[in-house]
mmCIF file of C-alpha atoms in Angstrom:
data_model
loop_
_atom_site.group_PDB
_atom_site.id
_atom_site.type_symbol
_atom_site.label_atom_id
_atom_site.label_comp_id
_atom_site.label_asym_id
_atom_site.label_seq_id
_atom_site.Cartn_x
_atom_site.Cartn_y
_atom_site.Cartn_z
ATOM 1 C CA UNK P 1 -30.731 -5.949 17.677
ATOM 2 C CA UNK P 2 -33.337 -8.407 19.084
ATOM 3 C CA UNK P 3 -33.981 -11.657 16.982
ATOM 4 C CA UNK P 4 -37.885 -10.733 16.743
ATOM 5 C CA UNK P 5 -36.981 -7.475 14.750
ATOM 6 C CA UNK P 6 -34.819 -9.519 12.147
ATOM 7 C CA UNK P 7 -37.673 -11.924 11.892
ATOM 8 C CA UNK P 8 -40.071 -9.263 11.158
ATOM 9 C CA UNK P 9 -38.267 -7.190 8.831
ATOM 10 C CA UNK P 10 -37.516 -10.672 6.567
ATOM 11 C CA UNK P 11 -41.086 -11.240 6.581
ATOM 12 C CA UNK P 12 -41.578 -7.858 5.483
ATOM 13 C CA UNK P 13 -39.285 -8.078 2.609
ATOM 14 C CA UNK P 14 -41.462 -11.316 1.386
ATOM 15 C CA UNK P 15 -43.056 -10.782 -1.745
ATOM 16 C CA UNK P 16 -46.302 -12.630 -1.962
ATOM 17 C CA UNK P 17 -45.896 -16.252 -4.115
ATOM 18 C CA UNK P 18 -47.532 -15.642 -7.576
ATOM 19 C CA UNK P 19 -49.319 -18.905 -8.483
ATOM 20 C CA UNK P 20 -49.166 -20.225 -12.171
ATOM 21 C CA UNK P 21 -52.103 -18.795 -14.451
ATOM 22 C CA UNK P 22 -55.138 -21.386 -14.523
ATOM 23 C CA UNK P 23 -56.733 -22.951 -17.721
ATOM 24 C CA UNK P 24 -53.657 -23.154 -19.883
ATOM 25 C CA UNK P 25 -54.342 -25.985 -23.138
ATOM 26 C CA UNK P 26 -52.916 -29.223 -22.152
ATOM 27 C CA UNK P 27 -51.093 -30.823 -24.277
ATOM 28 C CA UNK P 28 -53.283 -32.546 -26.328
ATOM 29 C CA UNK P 29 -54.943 -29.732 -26.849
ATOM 30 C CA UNK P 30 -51.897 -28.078 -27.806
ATOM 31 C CA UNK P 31 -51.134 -30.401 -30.123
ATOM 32 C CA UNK P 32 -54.643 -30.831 -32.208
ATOM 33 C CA UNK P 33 -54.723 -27.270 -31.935
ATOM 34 C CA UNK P 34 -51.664 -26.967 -34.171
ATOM 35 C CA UNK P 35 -53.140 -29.460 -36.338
ATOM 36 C CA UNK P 36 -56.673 -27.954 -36.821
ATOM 37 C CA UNK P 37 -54.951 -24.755 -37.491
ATOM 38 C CA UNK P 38 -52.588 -26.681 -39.979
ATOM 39 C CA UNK P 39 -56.057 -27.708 -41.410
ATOM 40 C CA UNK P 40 -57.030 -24.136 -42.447
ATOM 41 C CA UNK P 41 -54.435 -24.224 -44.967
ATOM 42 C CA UNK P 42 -56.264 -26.783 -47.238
ATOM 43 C CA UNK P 43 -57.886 -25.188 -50.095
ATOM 44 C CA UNK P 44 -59.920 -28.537 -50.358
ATOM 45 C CA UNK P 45 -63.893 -26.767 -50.121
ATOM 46 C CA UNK P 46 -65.200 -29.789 -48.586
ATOM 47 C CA UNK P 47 -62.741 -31.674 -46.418
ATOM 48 C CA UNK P 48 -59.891 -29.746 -43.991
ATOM 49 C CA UNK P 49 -57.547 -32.036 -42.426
ATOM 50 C CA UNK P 50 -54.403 -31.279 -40.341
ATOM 51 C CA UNK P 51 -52.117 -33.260 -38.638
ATOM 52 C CA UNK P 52 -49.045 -32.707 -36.372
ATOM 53 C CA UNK P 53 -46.566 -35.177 -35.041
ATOM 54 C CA UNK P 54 -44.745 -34.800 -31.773
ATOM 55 C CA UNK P 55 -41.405 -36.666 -30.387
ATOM 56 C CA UNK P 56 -41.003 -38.067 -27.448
ATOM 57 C CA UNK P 57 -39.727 -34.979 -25.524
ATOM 58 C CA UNK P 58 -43.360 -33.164 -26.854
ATOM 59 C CA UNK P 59 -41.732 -31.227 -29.407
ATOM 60 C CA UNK P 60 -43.185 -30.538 -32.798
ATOM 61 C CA UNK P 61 -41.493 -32.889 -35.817
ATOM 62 C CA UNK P 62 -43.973 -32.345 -38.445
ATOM 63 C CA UNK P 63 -47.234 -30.568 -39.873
ATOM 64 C CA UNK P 64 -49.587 -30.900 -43.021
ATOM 65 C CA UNK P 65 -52.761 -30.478 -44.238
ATOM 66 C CA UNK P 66 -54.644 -32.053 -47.259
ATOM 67 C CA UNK P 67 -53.711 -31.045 -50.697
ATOM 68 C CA UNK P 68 -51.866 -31.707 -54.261
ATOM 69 C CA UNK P 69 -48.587 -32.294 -54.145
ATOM 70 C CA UNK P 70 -46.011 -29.033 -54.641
ATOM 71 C CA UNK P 71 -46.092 -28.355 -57.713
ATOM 72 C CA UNK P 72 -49.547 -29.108 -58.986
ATOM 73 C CA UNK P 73 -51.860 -26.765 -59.423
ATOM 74 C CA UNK P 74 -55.126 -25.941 -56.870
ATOM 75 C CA UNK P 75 -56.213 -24.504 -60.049
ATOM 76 C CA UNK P 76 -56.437 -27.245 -63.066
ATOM 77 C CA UNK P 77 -56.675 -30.570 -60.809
ATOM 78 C CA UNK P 78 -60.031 -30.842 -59.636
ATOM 79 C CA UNK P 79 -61.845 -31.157 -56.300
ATOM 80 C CA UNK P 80 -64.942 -32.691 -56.951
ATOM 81 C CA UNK P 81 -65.935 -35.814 -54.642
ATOM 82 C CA UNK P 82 -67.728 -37.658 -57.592
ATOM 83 C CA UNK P 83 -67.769 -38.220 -61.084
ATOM 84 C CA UNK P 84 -64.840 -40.553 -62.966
ATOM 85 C CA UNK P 85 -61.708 -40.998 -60.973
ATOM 86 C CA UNK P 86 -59.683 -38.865 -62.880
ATOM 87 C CA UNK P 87 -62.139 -35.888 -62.915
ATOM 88 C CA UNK P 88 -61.644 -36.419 -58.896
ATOM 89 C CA UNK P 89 -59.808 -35.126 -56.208
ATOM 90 C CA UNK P 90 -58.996 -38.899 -54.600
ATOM 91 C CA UNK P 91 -56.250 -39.684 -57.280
ATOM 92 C CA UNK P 92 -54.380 -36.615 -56.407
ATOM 93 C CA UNK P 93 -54.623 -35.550 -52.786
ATOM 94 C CA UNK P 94 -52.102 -35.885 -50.302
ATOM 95 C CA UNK P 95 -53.608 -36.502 -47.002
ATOM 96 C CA UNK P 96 -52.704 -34.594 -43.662
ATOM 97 C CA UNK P 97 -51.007 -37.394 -42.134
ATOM 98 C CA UNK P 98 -48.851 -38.170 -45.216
ATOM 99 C CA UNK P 99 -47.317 -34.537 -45.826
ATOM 100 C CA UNK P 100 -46.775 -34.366 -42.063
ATOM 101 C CA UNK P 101 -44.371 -37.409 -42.228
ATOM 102 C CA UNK P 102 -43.095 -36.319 -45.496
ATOM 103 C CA UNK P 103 -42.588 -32.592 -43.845
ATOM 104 C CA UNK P 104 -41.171 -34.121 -40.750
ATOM 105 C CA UNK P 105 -37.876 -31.980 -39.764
ATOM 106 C CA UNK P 106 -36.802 -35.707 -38.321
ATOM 107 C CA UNK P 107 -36.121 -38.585 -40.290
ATOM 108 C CA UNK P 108 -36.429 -40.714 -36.598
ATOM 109 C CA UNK P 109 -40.261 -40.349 -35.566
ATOM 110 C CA UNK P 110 -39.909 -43.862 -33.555
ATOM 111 C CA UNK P 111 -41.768 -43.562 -30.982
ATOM 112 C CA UNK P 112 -43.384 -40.284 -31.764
ATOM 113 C CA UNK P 113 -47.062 -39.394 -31.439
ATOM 114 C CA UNK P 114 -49.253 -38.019 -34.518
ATOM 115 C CA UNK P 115 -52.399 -36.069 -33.920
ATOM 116 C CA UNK P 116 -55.048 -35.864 -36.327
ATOM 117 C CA UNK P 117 -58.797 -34.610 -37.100
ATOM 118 C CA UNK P 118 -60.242 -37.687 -38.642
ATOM 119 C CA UNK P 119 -59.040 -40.954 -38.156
ATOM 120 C CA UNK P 120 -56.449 -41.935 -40.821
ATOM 121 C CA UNK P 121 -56.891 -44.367 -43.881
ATOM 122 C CA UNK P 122 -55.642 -47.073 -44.626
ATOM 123 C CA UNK P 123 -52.758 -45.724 -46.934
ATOM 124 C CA UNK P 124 -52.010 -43.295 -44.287
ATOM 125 C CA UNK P 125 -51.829 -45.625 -41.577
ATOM 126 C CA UNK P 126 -49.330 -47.653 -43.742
ATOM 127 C CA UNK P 127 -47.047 -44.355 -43.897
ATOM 128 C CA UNK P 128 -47.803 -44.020 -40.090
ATOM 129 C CA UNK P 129 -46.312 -47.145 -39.266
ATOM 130 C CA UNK P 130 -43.600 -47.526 -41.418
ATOM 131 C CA UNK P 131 -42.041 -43.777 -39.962
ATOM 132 C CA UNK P 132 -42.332 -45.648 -36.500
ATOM 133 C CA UNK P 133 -44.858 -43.714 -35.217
ATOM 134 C CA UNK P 134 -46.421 -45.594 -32.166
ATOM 135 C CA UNK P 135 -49.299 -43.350 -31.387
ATOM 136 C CA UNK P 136 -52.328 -41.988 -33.099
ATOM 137 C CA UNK P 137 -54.859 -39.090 -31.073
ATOM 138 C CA UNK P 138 -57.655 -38.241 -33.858
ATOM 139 C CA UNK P 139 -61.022 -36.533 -33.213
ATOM 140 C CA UNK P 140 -63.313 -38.106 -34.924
ATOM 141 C CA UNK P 141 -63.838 -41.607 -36.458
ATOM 142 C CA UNK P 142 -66.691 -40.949 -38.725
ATOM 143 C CA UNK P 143 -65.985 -43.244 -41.166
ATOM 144 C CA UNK P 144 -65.604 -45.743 -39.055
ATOM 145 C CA UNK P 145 -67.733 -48.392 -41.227
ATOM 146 C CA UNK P 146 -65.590 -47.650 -44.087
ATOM 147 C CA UNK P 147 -63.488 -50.563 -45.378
ATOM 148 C CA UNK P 148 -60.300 -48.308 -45.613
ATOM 149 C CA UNK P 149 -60.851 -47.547 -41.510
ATOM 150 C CA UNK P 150 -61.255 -51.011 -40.719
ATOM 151 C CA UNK P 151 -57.957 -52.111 -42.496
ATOM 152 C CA UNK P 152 -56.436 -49.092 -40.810
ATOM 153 C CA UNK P 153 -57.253 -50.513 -37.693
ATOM 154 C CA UNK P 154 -56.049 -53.910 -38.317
ATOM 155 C CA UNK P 155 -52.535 -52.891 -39.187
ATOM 156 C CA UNK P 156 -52.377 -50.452 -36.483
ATOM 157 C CA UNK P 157 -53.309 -53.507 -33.937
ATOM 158 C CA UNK P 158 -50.309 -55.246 -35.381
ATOM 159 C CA UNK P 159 -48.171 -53.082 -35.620
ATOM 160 C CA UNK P 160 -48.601 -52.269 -31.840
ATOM 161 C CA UNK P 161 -49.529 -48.493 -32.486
ATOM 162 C CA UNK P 162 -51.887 -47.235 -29.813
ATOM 163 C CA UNK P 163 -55.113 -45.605 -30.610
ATOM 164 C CA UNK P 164 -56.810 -42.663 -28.232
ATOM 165 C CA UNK P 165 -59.638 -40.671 -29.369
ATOM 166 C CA UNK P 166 -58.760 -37.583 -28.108
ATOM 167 C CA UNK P 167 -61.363 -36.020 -25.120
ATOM 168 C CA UNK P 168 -61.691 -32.581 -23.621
ATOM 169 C CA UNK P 169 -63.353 -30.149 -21.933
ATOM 170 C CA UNK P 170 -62.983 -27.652 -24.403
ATOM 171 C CA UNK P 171 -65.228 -27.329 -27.757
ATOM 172 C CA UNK P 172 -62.761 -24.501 -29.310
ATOM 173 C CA UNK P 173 -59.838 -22.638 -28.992
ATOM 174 C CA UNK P 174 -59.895 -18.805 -29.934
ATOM 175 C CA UNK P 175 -57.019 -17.114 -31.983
ATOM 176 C CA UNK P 176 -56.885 -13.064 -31.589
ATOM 177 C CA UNK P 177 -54.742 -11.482 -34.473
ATOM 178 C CA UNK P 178 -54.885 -8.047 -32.123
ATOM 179 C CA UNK P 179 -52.295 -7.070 -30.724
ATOM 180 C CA UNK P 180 -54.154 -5.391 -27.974
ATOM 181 C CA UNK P 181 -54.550 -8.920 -26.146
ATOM 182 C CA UNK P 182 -51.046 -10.198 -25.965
#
């Protein structure tokens, strides 16, 4: 058998390289994605915030949205944004960031990396460092000029937790309960 003929026949027998699938999520957008979604369980009917925290190997630790503590009812507490304190939402809520630490699977989130829709208070950013967490990737920072933000972002500069408003490409993820498209 000549050399040439082997040659040929192996090349024959090649199946053609399949490529990896373009415009898979990143990441990040892995991540935030879980926490928007996360979001959609708030039954807050003005403010939906999710967060999710992430170790170091980019493995999910820890989810939560805003809401009352277990327990309490969605029912009798009330949402309302003004009036008297008590007859608020503010002295009961949990925020996103706080019942994703407190959900955490991990009691070790050194070094781990929360991402969040708004940028967190100051009472979350308190609970963010003291769980160890060294990174924060929010969305938006509209209350920026609020006094709680700005001591948020002192401690956070002390505490040597990095900051990154998250960017993309992408304005939305889509979610298809049919089974047809899996």
């Amino acid at each position: 058998m000549d050399s040439n003929y082997i040659s040929d026949v192996y090349r024959s027998l090649r199946v053609e390289k399949i490529t990896k699938r373009r415009g898979y999520i990143s990441w990040d957008e892995y991540f935030m994605g879980v926490a928007l979604l996360s979001a959609q369980r708030s039954k807050d009917p003005n403010t939906q915030v999710g967060a999710c925290i992430v170790n170091r190997d980019k493995k999910i630790v820890g989810v939560g949205y805003n809401g009352f503590p277990t327990g309490c009812s969605d029912e009798e507490l009330p949402w309302n944004r003004e009036g008297s304190f008590l007859n608020t939402k503010y002295p009961y809520i949990c925020h996103a960031e706080l019942n994703a630490i407190l959900n955490s699977i991990s009691r070790d989130l050194k070094g781990a990396t929360i991402y969040v829709a708004l940028f967190p208070c100051n009472e979350c950013a308190k609970a963010i460092i003291q769980s160890g967490i060294k990174e924060v990737v929010y969305l938006s920072d509209k209350y920026k000029d609020s006094d709680a933000v700005k001591a948020s972002k002192i401690m956070f500069e002390q505490a040597g937790v990095a900051l990154r408003k998250m960017e993309t490409q992408r304005h939305s993820l889509t979610i298809h309960f049919d089974e047809t498209t899996i």
